[in-house]
Coordinates of C-alpha atoms in Angstrom, one line a residue:
M263 CA -11.6 -13.8 35.1
A264 CA -12.2 -15.1 32.0
S265 CA -11.4 -11.7 29.9
R266 CA -9.0 -11.4 32.2
E267 CA -6.8 -14.2 30.2
E268 CA -7.5 -13.5 26.8
N269 CA -6.1 -9.4 28.0
T270 CA -3.2 -11.7 28.7
K271 CA -2.6 -13.4 25.6
R272 CA -3.6 -10.3 23.7
T273 CA -0.8 -8.8 24.7
D274 CA 1.4 -11.3 25.1
R275 CA 1.2 -13.1 21.3
V276 CA 4.2 -11.9 19.3
L277 CA 3.7 -10.2 16.2
R278 CA 4.0 -12.0 12.3
I279 CA 6.5 -9.6 11.5
S280 CA 8.3 -9.5 15.0
Q281 CA 9.5 -13.1 14.7
L282 CA 10.3 -13.2 11.4
D283 CA 12.0 -9.8 12.3
A284 CA 14.1 -11.9 14.8
L285 CA 15.1 -14.8 12.0
E286 CA 16.9 -12.0 9.7
L287 CA 18.7 -10.9 12.4
N288 CA 20.0 -13.8 14.0
K289 CA 21.2 -14.5 10.1
A290 CA 23.2 -11.3 10.0
L291 CA 24.8 -11.9 13.3
E292 CA 25.8 -15.0 11.8
Q293 CA 27.2 -13.2 8.4
L294 CA 29.0 -10.9 10.3
V295 CA 30.4 -13.1 12.6
W296 CA 31.8 -15.1 9.9
A297 CA 32.7 -11.9 8.3
Q298 CA 35.0 -11.5 11.6
F299 CA 36.3 -14.5 12.4
T300 CA 37.4 -15.3 8.6
Q301 CA 39.1 -12.2 8.8
C302 CA 41.6 -13.1 11.5
F303 CA 43.2 -15.3 8.7
H304 CA 43.6 -13.0 6.1
G305 CA 46.8 -13.4 6.3
F306 CA 47.2 -16.7 5.2
K307 CA 47.5 -19.6 2.5
P308 CA 43.6 -18.9 1.2
G309 CA 41.8 -22.1 2.0
L310 CA 43.5 -23.0 5.4
L311 CA 39.6 -23.3 6.7
A312 CA 37.3 -24.6 3.3
H313 CA 38.4 -28.2 4.6
F314 CA 36.4 -27.5 8.5
E315 CA 34.4 -24.5 7.5
P316 CA 31.2 -26.7 8.7
E317 CA 32.6 -28.0 11.6
V318 CA 34.3 -24.2 12.6
K319 CA 30.8 -23.0 11.4
A320 CA 29.2 -24.8 14.2
L321 CA 31.2 -24.5 17.1
L322 CA 30.8 -20.4 16.5
W323 CA 27.2 -21.3 16.7
L324 CA 27.1 -23.3 18.7
F325 CA 29.4 -20.9 21.0
L326 CA 26.3 -18.4 21.0
W327 CA 23.8 -20.7 21.4
R328 CA 25.0 -20.5 25.2
F329 CA 25.9 -17.0 25.9
T330 CA 21.9 -16.5 23.9
I331 CA 19.4 -19.1 24.1
Y332 CA 21.0 -21.6 27.2
S333 CA 21.2 -18.1 29.5
K334 CA 19.4 -16.4 28.1
N335 CA 16.1 -18.3 26.7
A336 CA 16.0 -16.1 23.8
T337 CA 17.9 -15.0 20.7
V338 CA 20.5 -12.5 19.9
G339 CA 17.6 -11.0 17.4
Q340 CA 15.1 -12.2 19.9
S341 CA 16.5 -10.0 23.0
V342 CA 16.6 -6.7 20.4
L343 CA 12.7 -6.6 20.0
N344 CA 11.7 -7.4 23.3
I345 CA 11.1 -11.2 22.7
Q346 CA 12.0 -14.9 24.1
Y347 CA 11.2 -18.4 24.1
K348 CA 8.0 -19.6 25.8
N349 CA 7.9 -23.5 26.8
D350 CA 4.4 -24.0 25.3
F351 CA 3.4 -28.1 26.7
S352 CA 3.8 -26.6 30.0
P353 CA 0.2 -26.0 31.3
K354 CA 1.1 -23.5 33.8
L355 CA -0.5 -19.7 32.7
R356 CA 2.5 -17.8 33.8
Y357 CA 5.2 -17.3 31.4
Q358 CA 7.6 -21.3 31.5
P359 CA 10.8 -20.6 29.7
P360 CA 11.9 -24.1 28.0
S361 CA 13.9 -27.4 29.6
K362 CA 17.4 -28.2 29.8
N363 CA 16.5 -30.8 26.7
Q364 CA 14.0 -28.5 24.8
K365 CA 17.2 -26.5 24.2
L366 CA 19.9 -29.0 23.4
W367 CA 17.6 -30.5 20.9
Y368 CA 17.2 -26.7 19.3
A369 CA 21.1 -26.3 19.4
V370 CA 20.8 -30.4 17.3
C371 CA 18.4 -30.1 15.2
T372 CA 19.8 -25.9 14.1
I373 CA 23.2 -26.0 14.5
G374 CA 23.8 -30.1 14.5
G375 CA 21.2 -30.2 10.8
T376 CA 23.0 -27.7 9.9
W377 CA 26.8 -29.0 9.5
L378 CA 25.3 -32.6 8.6
E379 CA 24.0 -31.1 5.9
E380 CA 27.0 -29.0 4.6
R381 CA 29.3 -32.2 5.7
C382 CA 27.1 -34.8 3.6
Y383 CA 27.1 -32.2 0.5
D384 CA 30.9 -32.3 0.8
L385 CA 31.9 -35.8 1.5
F386 CA 29.1 -36.2 -1.4
R387 CA 31.1 -34.4 -3.8
N388 CA 34.5 -35.8 -3.5
R389 CA 34.8 -38.1 -6.3
H390 CA 36.3 -41.1 -3.3
L391 CA 32.9 -41.5 -2.3
A392 CA 31.3 -40.7 -5.5
S393 CA 29.8 -44.2 -6.1
F394 CA 26.9 -43.8 -2.9
G395 CA 24.3 -43.1 -5.0
K396 CA 21.9 -44.7 -2.9
A397 CA 23.2 -43.4 -0.2
R398 CA 23.3 -39.5 -1.2
Q399 CA 20.2 -39.7 -3.1
C400 CA 18.1 -40.8 0.1
V401 CA 19.9 -37.5 1.6
N402 CA 18.8 -35.9 -0.5
I403 CA 14.9 -36.9 -0.2
M404 CA 15.3 -36.4 3.3
V405 CA 16.4 -32.7 3.0
G406 CA 13.3 -32.0 0.8
L407 CA 10.6 -33.9 3.7
L408 CA 12.9 -31.3 5.9
K409 CA 12.6 -28.4 3.3
L410 CA 8.5 -29.1 2.6
G411 CA 7.7 -29.7 6.3
G412 CA 9.3 -26.5 6.4
L413 CA 7.5 -24.7 4.0
I414 CA 3.9 -26.1 5.0
N415 CA 5.0 -24.5 8.7
F416 CA 5.6 -21.6 7.5
L417 CA 1.5 -21.3 5.6
I418 CA 0.5 -23.0 8.7
F419 CA 2.4 -19.6 10.9
L420 CA 1.2 -16.8 8.5
Q421 CA -2.1 -18.5 9.4
R422 CA -2.0 -18.7 13.0
G423 CA 0.9 -16.6 14.3
K424 CA 2.6 -19.6 15.9
F425 CA 5.2 -21.0 15.7
A426 CA 7.8 -19.0 13.2
T427 CA 10.1 -22.3 11.6
L428 CA 10.2 -26.1 12.0
T429 CA 11.9 -26.4 14.9
E430 CA 10.3 -24.6 16.9
R431 CA 6.1 -26.3 16.3
L432 CA 8.2 -29.9 16.7
L433 CA 9.7 -28.4 20.6
G434 CA 7.3 -26.2 21.1
I435 CA 8.0 -23.9 22.2
R436 CA 6.9 -20.3 20.6
S437 CA 7.8 -16.6 20.9
V438 CA 6.1 -14.6 23.7
F439 CA 7.4 -10.6 25.1
C440 CA 9.9 -10.3 27.5
K441 CA 7.1 -8.3 29.1
P442 CA 3.8 -7.8 29.2
Q443 CA 2.8 -5.2 26.3
N444 CA 0.5 -2.2 26.9
V445 CA -2.1 -0.7 24.3
R446 CA -0.2 2.6 23.0
E447 CA -1.8 5.5 20.8
V448 CA -0.2 6.9 18.0
G449 CA 0.1 10.2 17.5
F450 CA -0.1 11.0 13.9
E451 CA 0.5 15.0 13.5
Y452 CA 4.1 14.9 13.5
M453 CA 3.4 12.2 10.6
N454 CA 1.6 14.1 9.0
R455 CA 3.2 17.5 9.1
E456 CA 6.7 15.4 8.1
L457 CA 4.4 14.3 4.8
L458 CA 3.4 17.2 3.7
W459 CA 6.3 18.7 4.1
H460 CA 8.2 16.7 2.0
G461 CA 5.5 17.0 -0.9
F462 CA 5.8 20.3 -1.1
A463 CA 9.6 20.6 -1.0
E464 CA 9.1 18.0 -4.1
F465 CA 6.4 20.3 -5.2
L466 CA 9.6 23.5 -6.1
I467 CA 12.0 21.3 -6.8
F468 CA 9.9 20.3 -9.4
L469 CA 8.5 23.2 -10.4
L470 CA 11.9 26.0 -9.7
P471 CA 14.0 24.2 -12.5
L472 CA 10.8 25.4 -14.9
I473 CA 10.5 28.9 -14.4
N474 CA 13.1 31.4 -15.9
I475 CA 13.7 34.1 -13.2
Q476 CA 15.8 35.9 -15.2
K477 CA 12.0 36.9 -17.1
L478 CA 9.9 37.4 -13.7
K479 CA 12.5 39.4 -12.4
A480 CA 12.4 41.3 -15.1
K481 CA 9.3 41.8 -15.6
L482 CA 8.7 42.5 -12.0
S483 CA 10.4 45.5 -12.3
S484 CA 9.3 47.1 -16.1
W485 CA 5.9 47.1 -13.5
C486 CA 7.4 48.5 -10.6
I487 CA 9.8 51.2 -12.0
P488 CA 7.6 52.3 -15.4
L489 CA 10.0 53.8 -17.9
T490 CA 9.9 57.8 -18.6
G491 CA 9.4 57.7 -22.5
A492 CA 11.2 55.5 -25.1
P493 CA 14.1 57.1 -26.3
T494 CA 16.0 55.0 -29.1
S495 CA 18.6 58.1 -29.7
D496 CA 22.5 57.7 -30.0
N497 CA 22.5 59.5 -26.8
T498 CA 21.0 57.5 -25.0
L499 CA 22.6 54.6 -26.1
A500 CA 25.7 56.4 -24.9
T501 CA 24.3 57.9 -21.9
S502 CA 23.4 54.1 -20.4
G503 CA 27.1 52.7 -22.0
K504 CA 28.4 53.4 -18.9
Q505 CA 27.7 49.7 -17.2
C506 CA 26.4 46.3 -18.4
S507 CA 23.1 46.5 -18.0
L508 CA 23.3 43.1 -16.5
C509 CA 26.8 42.6 -15.0
G510 CA 27.0 46.5 -13.7
E511 CA 30.6 46.5 -14.8
W512 CA 31.9 48.3 -17.9
P513 CA 31.2 47.0 -21.4
T514 CA 33.7 45.0 -22.8
M515 CA 32.4 44.5 -26.3
P516 CA 29.8 46.6 -25.8
H517 CA 26.3 45.1 -27.9
T518 CA 22.6 46.2 -27.8
I519 CA 19.5 43.5 -28.4
G520 CA 16.8 46.3 -29.5
C521 CA 16.9 48.8 -26.6
E522 CA 18.6 51.6 -25.7
H523 CA 20.8 49.3 -23.4
I524 CA 24.5 48.1 -23.1
F525 CA 25.5 45.0 -23.4
C526 CA 29.3 42.4 -22.9
Y527 CA 29.0 40.4 -25.4
Y528 CA 29.8 37.6 -23.5
C529 CA 26.6 38.6 -20.3
V530 CA 24.2 38.7 -23.3
K531 CA 25.4 36.1 -25.5
S532 CA 25.9 33.5 -22.7
S533 CA 22.3 34.4 -21.7
F534 CA 20.6 34.2 -25.0
L535 CA 21.9 30.5 -25.4
F536 CA 20.3 29.0 -22.3
D537 CA 17.1 31.1 -22.5
M538 CA 15.7 32.0 -26.1
Y539 CA 13.7 34.3 -25.0
F540 CA 15.7 36.5 -22.8
T541 CA 15.0 39.8 -22.6
C542 CA 16.5 43.0 -21.3
P543 CA 16.2 43.4 -17.1
K544 CA 15.3 46.8 -17.6
C545 CA 12.3 47.5 -20.3
G546 CA 11.9 44.0 -21.0
T547 CA 12.7 44.0 -24.2
E548 CA 12.8 41.2 -26.2
V549 CA 16.1 39.9 -28.1
Q550 CA 16.2 41.4 -31.9
S551 CA 19.1 41.0 -33.0
L552 CA 22.2 41.5 -31.4
Q553 CA 24.3 44.0 -32.6
P554 CA 27.4 46.1 -31.8
L555 CA 27.1 48.9 -30.6
K556 CA 27.8 51.7 -33.9
S557 CA 31.1 53.3 -34.0
G558 CA 29.7 57.1 -34.2
I559 CA 29.2 56.5 -30.9
E560 CA 33.2 57.3 -29.6
M561 CA 33.7 56.4 -25.7
S562 CA 34.8 59.8 -24.9
E563 CA 32.2 60.9 -25.6
V564 CA 30.8 58.5 -23.2
N565 CA 33.3 58.9 -20.8
A566 CA 31.8 63.3 -21.5
L567 CA 28.6 62.2 -20.1

């Protein structure tokens, strides 16, 4: 029996990160609701809700409290994470929801406390009530003490994992799972495979720009198709002058780089500006000097071949 009770406590215990996530989800929901509500008054006079903003917010949060904690024993963030409040003062081992008094006091402490803080700030900011210096000082001291209590409670929560807020500790309500959580076995094979391929892809993205693909292609072509001899006469220039060695079209403003192949001026110039170590894609010869084709070779001779 004792071991079974320990197992139920372990499975029903909510992680600290889950409780903190529920609080953050509640704050995000409040901001979203308030933003949607203010959009309804977008076409009205600016500052229409400024004088009654604390009261309007209190009514909205009271409406949310009625259909979340009061009826379902959980906030919106807790419902998303399969969490709900439990009456920690109950001696029974089974789940006991918070009593009606606990729910009402929860609304008073959260909604009423926030409304009172905002309204007091607005009142003391008024010039007509600026003379109440002692009352303002007392309110600031009370707010500071509450903040200090919330900090101490948060430190205790980080150690023990219960009562994420001071209100929960004072009212005796804590977070538990709606359904018992079973121990799950998580396989990491898929995650490891994704991490491996992701790292390999990042490595390729970093490495590929550093590789001169054109030069590598020329090297491979020179190895696979070895040249037969090394003709350097004007006839060989005319023979290879029918097409550019880069674009494969009729050479425009034909130029040579020191080998027997012909290039368009714009093709070879742009390639050389892009890569200082540009080599001929046909034979792998490095650029010695960019020179126009000799005038002795007429294009009519090339056509005749």
